[in-house]
Coordinates of C-alpha atoms in Angstrom, one line a residue:
M1 CA -61.1 71.5 29.9
L2 CA -57.8 73.2 30.9
K3 CA -56.9 70.3 33.1
N4 CA -57.5 67.8 30.3
T5 CA -55.6 69.9 27.8
L6 CA -52.6 70.1 30.1
F7 CA -52.8 66.4 30.8
L8 CA -52.8 65.6 27.0
L9 CA -49.8 67.9 26.5
F10 CA -47.8 66.3 29.4
L11 CA -48.8 62.9 28.2
K12 CA -47.6 63.5 24.7
L13 CA -44.3 64.8 26.0
W14 CA -43.9 61.9 28.4
L15 CA -44.7 59.3 25.6
I16 CA -42.1 60.9 23.3
N17 CA -39.5 60.9 26.0
H18 CA -40.2 57.3 27.1
Y19 CA -41.2 55.5 23.9
G20 CA -40.2 57.8 21.1
H21 CA -37.2 55.5 20.3
A22 CA -39.6 52.6 19.8
Q23 CA -42.8 54.1 18.7
H24 CA -43.9 50.9 16.9
F25 CA -43.1 48.6 19.7
S26 CA -46.0 47.5 21.9
D27 CA -44.6 47.2 25.4
Y28 CA -47.6 45.4 27.0
A29 CA -45.6 42.3 27.9
D30 CA -42.9 44.5 29.4
K31 CA -45.3 46.9 31.1
F32 CA -45.3 45.6 34.6
N33 CA -42.4 46.0 37.1
L34 CA -43.6 42.9 39.0
F35 CA -43.0 40.6 36.1
Y36 CA -42.4 37.6 38.3
K37 CA -46.0 37.8 39.5
N38 CA -47.5 38.0 36.0
Y39 CA -45.6 35.4 34.0
P40 CA -48.8 34.3 32.1
L41 CA -48.9 37.8 30.6
I42 CA -45.2 37.5 29.5
N43 CA -45.1 33.8 28.4
P44 CA -48.1 31.6 27.6
A45 CA -46.0 28.5 28.2
S46 CA -45.9 29.4 31.9
I47 CA -49.6 28.7 32.6
G48 CA -50.1 25.6 34.7
A49 CA -46.5 25.5 35.9
N50 CA -46.6 24.1 39.5
T51 CA -50.4 24.7 39.7
N52 CA -53.7 23.0 38.9
L53 CA -55.5 26.3 38.8
G54 CA -54.2 29.9 38.7
I55 CA -55.7 33.4 38.7
H56 CA -53.4 36.3 38.2
S57 CA -54.3 40.0 38.1
G58 CA -52.6 43.3 38.4
Y59 CA -53.0 47.0 38.3
R60 CA -50.5 49.7 37.4
T61 CA -50.8 53.5 37.5
L62 CA -48.5 56.5 37.2
T63 CA -48.6 59.2 39.8
G64 CA -49.1 63.0 39.8
V65 CA -50.2 64.6 36.6
F66 CA -50.0 61.2 34.8
S67 CA -52.4 59.4 37.3
Q68 CA -54.9 59.0 34.4
V69 CA -52.4 56.6 32.7
N70 CA -53.1 53.1 34.1
T71 CA -53.1 49.5 33.1
Y72 CA -54.8 46.3 34.3
Y73 CA -54.7 42.6 33.4
T74 CA -56.4 39.4 34.5
S75 CA -55.4 35.9 33.6
A76 CA -57.0 32.6 34.6
N77 CA -55.9 29.0 33.7
A78 CA -56.7 25.5 34.7
N79 CA -55.4 22.0 33.9
V80 CA -57.8 20.1 31.6
N81 CA -56.0 16.8 31.1
V82 CA -53.2 15.3 33.2
S83 CA -51.7 11.9 32.4
E84 CA -49.8 9.6 34.7
N85 CA -46.5 10.1 32.9
G86 CA -46.4 13.8 33.9
Q87 CA -47.8 15.2 30.7
K88 CA -50.6 17.8 31.0
H89 CA -52.7 20.2 28.9
V90 CA -53.6 23.7 30.2
L91 CA -56.1 26.2 28.9
G92 CA -56.4 29.8 30.0
L93 CA -57.8 33.3 29.2
T94 CA -56.1 36.7 29.5
L95 CA -57.6 40.2 29.4
F96 CA -55.5 43.3 29.2
G97 CA -56.4 47.0 29.2
D98 CA -54.4 50.1 28.9
K99 CA -55.9 53.6 29.4
E100 CA -54.0 56.9 28.7
G101 CA -56.5 59.5 30.0
E102 CA -60.0 59.7 28.7
Y103 CA -59.2 59.6 25.0
F104 CA -56.9 56.7 24.2
R105 CA -57.4 53.1 25.2
R106 CA -55.8 49.8 24.2
S107 CA -57.1 46.4 25.0
R108 CA -56.2 42.7 24.4
S109 CA -57.9 39.4 24.8
Y110 CA -56.3 36.0 24.4
L111 CA -57.0 32.3 24.6
N112 CA -54.0 30.5 26.0
Y113 CA -52.8 26.9 25.7
A114 CA -49.8 25.1 27.1
F115 CA -48.5 21.5 27.0
H116 CA -46.2 20.3 29.8
L117 CA -43.8 17.4 29.8
E118 CA -41.8 15.9 32.6
L119 CA -38.1 15.6 31.8
S120 CA -36.9 14.1 35.1
E121 CA -37.9 14.3 38.7
N122 CA -38.8 17.9 39.5
T123 CA -37.8 19.2 36.1
F124 CA -40.4 20.0 33.5
I125 CA -40.6 21.8 30.1
S126 CA -43.7 23.4 28.5
A127 CA -44.6 25.0 25.3
G128 CA -47.5 27.4 24.9
T129 CA -49.2 29.9 22.7
S130 CA -51.8 32.6 23.1
L131 CA -54.0 33.8 20.2
G132 CA -56.4 36.7 20.3
F133 CA -57.1 40.3 19.3
V134 CA -55.7 43.8 20.1
S135 CA -57.7 47.0 19.7
Y136 CA -56.8 50.7 19.7
N137 CA -59.4 53.3 20.3
Y138 CA -59.0 57.1 20.0
R139 CA -61.7 59.5 21.2
S140 CA -61.5 63.2 20.5
S141 CA -62.4 65.7 23.2
T142 CA -64.0 67.9 20.6
A143 CA -65.2 67.3 17.0
G144 CA -61.7 66.2 16.0
V145 CA -60.5 62.9 14.7
S146 CA -61.7 59.8 16.5
G147 CA -61.4 56.2 15.5
S148 CA -60.7 52.6 16.4
D149 CA -59.2 49.4 14.9
I150 CA -58.7 45.8 15.8
S151 CA -56.3 43.2 14.6
F152 CA -55.3 39.6 15.3
T153 CA -52.1 39.0 17.3
G154 CA -50.4 36.2 19.3
N155 CA -47.5 35.1 21.4
T156 CA -45.6 31.8 21.8
G157 CA -43.0 30.5 24.3
L158 CA -41.0 27.8 26.0
W159 CA -40.7 27.3 29.8
L160 CA -38.2 25.2 31.7
Y161 CA -39.0 24.9 35.4
G162 CA -39.0 23.0 38.7
D163 CA -40.2 23.7 42.3
N164 CA -37.6 26.5 42.8
F165 CA -36.6 27.8 39.4
H166 CA -37.6 28.7 35.9
F167 CA -36.1 29.9 32.6
G168 CA -38.4 31.1 29.9
A169 CA -38.2 32.5 26.3
S170 CA -41.1 34.0 24.4
I171 CA -42.0 35.7 21.1
N172 CA -44.7 38.4 21.6
D173 CA -46.8 40.0 18.9
F174 CA -45.3 37.5 16.4
P175 CA -47.8 38.4 13.5
N176 CA -46.5 42.0 13.3
A177 CA -50.1 43.3 13.6
T178 CA -51.0 46.6 11.8
L179 CA -53.6 48.9 13.1
R180 CA -55.0 52.2 11.7
P181 CA -57.4 53.7 14.3
I182 CA -56.8 57.1 12.8
D183 CA -54.8 58.4 9.8
E184 CA -51.4 57.1 11.1
E185 CA -50.7 53.4 10.8
T186 CA -49.2 51.6 13.7
T187 CA -47.3 48.3 13.4
L188 CA -46.8 46.2 16.5
F189 CA -43.4 44.6 15.7
R190 CA -42.6 41.3 17.4
H191 CA -40.4 41.3 20.4
Y192 CA -38.5 38.7 22.4
L193 CA -38.5 38.2 26.2
F194 CA -36.2 36.1 28.3
T195 CA -36.9 35.5 32.0
G196 CA -35.4 33.5 34.8
D197 CA -35.5 33.2 38.6
Y198 CA -34.1 30.8 41.2
T199 CA -35.1 30.5 44.9
F200 CA -32.3 29.7 47.3
T201 CA -33.2 28.4 50.8
L202 CA -30.8 29.9 53.3
N203 CA -32.6 28.4 56.4
H204 CA -36.1 27.5 57.5
Q205 CA -37.0 31.1 57.9
L206 CA -35.4 32.9 55.0
K207 CA -35.3 32.4 51.2
I208 CA -33.9 34.7 48.5
M209 CA -34.9 34.8 44.9
P210 CA -32.8 36.6 42.3
M211 CA -34.6 37.2 39.0
A212 CA -34.2 38.9 35.6
A213 CA -36.2 39.8 32.5
I214 CA -34.7 40.9 29.2
T215 CA -36.8 42.3 26.3
L216 CA -35.4 42.7 22.8
A217 CA -37.3 44.4 20.0
S218 CA -36.7 46.0 16.6
Q219 CA -35.3 49.5 16.2
N220 CA -32.5 48.6 18.7
Y221 CA -35.0 48.7 21.6
Y222 CA -34.0 46.6 24.7
S223 CA -35.1 46.5 28.4
I224 CA -33.5 44.9 31.4
N225 CA -35.3 44.3 34.6
S226 CA -33.5 42.6 37.5
G227 CA -34.1 42.2 41.2
L228 CA -33.7 40.4 44.4
V229 CA -36.6 39.3 46.7
F230 CA -36.3 38.1 50.3
I231 CA -39.0 35.7 51.5
M232 CA -39.4 35.4 55.2
Q233 CA -41.1 32.3 56.8
D234 CA -42.8 31.7 53.5
K235 CA -45.3 34.5 54.4
L236 CA -43.7 37.9 53.9
S237 CA -41.6 39.2 51.0
A238 CA -39.6 42.4 50.4
G239 CA -37.2 43.3 47.8
T240 CA -35.9 45.8 45.2
M241 CA -35.6 45.8 41.5
Y242 CA -33.8 47.9 38.9
R243 CA -35.1 48.7 35.5
L244 CA -32.2 49.8 33.3
H245 CA -32.5 53.6 32.5
Q246 CA -36.0 53.7 34.0
G247 CA -35.9 53.5 37.7
Y248 CA -35.7 51.6 41.0
V249 CA -38.6 49.5 42.3
F250 CA -39.3 48.7 46.0
L251 CA -41.8 46.0 46.9
V252 CA -43.4 44.3 49.8
G253 CA -45.9 41.4 49.8
L254 CA -47.8 38.6 51.5
E255 CA -47.1 35.1 50.3
D256 CA -48.9 31.8 50.4
I257 CA -51.8 32.9 52.6
D258 CA -54.2 30.0 52.9
L259 CA -57.5 30.7 51.2
F260 CA -60.2 28.1 50.6
S261 CA -58.2 25.2 49.0
G262 CA -55.4 27.3 47.6
N263 CA -52.9 30.1 48.4
F264 CA -53.4 33.8 48.0
N265 CA -50.5 36.3 47.2
L266 CA -50.6 40.1 47.4
T267 CA -47.7 42.3 46.3
F268 CA -47.3 46.1 46.2
S269 CA -44.5 48.0 44.5
Y270 CA -43.4 51.6 43.9
M271 CA -41.0 52.6 41.2
V272 CA -39.0 55.8 41.6
S273 CA -38.4 56.9 38.0
Q274 CA -35.0 58.0 36.7
A275 CA -36.5 59.5 33.5
Q276 CA -38.4 62.7 33.6
S277 CA -40.6 64.6 31.2
V278 CA -40.9 68.4 31.5
N279 CA -39.3 68.0 35.0
I280 CA -42.3 65.9 36.2
P281 CA -41.3 62.5 37.6
A282 CA -43.4 59.6 36.2
N283 CA -43.3 57.3 39.3
T284 CA -45.3 54.1 39.2
I285 CA -47.5 52.2 41.7
E286 CA -48.4 48.5 41.1
L287 CA -50.5 45.9 42.8
A288 CA -50.4 42.2 41.9
L289 CA -52.8 39.5 43.2
N290 CA -52.5 35.8 42.6
F291 CA -54.6 32.8 43.7
L292 CA -53.0 29.4 43.1
I293 CA -54.1 25.9 43.7
A294 CA -50.9 23.8 43.7
K295 CA -50.3 20.7 41.7

């Protein structure tokens, strides 16, 4: 009981410190440091880009006293109709869960759709949307207040891409969903994400990929995540990222490992946090897994 009480106290202080300036902004699409491995979570127009089938999943947890704060997602998509002129339709499903200790959980489920159009050789554009539901659930450790609520929400976006680049823009939580799991009402204000990456081939053994993600929301909230990844012999990756005012991310990964008829990717990252609550660092561990069958 004492351990849970201390955890709840630390969690409350940590949330106020990290999210108090944007208490009505749901950061689910900006949650993961390895954003370049979970584009379907950020932008529904990205599903099906350069693939016939894609499965993306990830897990994120804080460390130390906040180790009970963790998040997961799974997204799967497949081409359902491809024409000879380069047009195609893609359908997908996304599941997302966020747990903050034993007493507070958030979850989302979406159906995703994207339409892809070829602009020129090796240049494509797509538009997509994801529609689904978000739920909040509070459970009291005693006979106190408990409750849950569910609401409709959705995202939409555009995606310009080729074999070695992409630029994307999306609007997340566009309905401004309102939930009241307990007495206090929470509004999930819409927010805007802009992403981009470009892969440069230096020689047959080394590639570099700079990338960036920018999030803008109401109440003057913004987030900038930028990084540089080195890809060696198309099989190993290593890099670093910086989240403005949040911390430094260090990552390593396996790339394009042959598995069945597709490729498997595995990436691990560790973020050293700049922000602290009650002198306790909230460092972050992430794991991203992807299985892709190329176009």
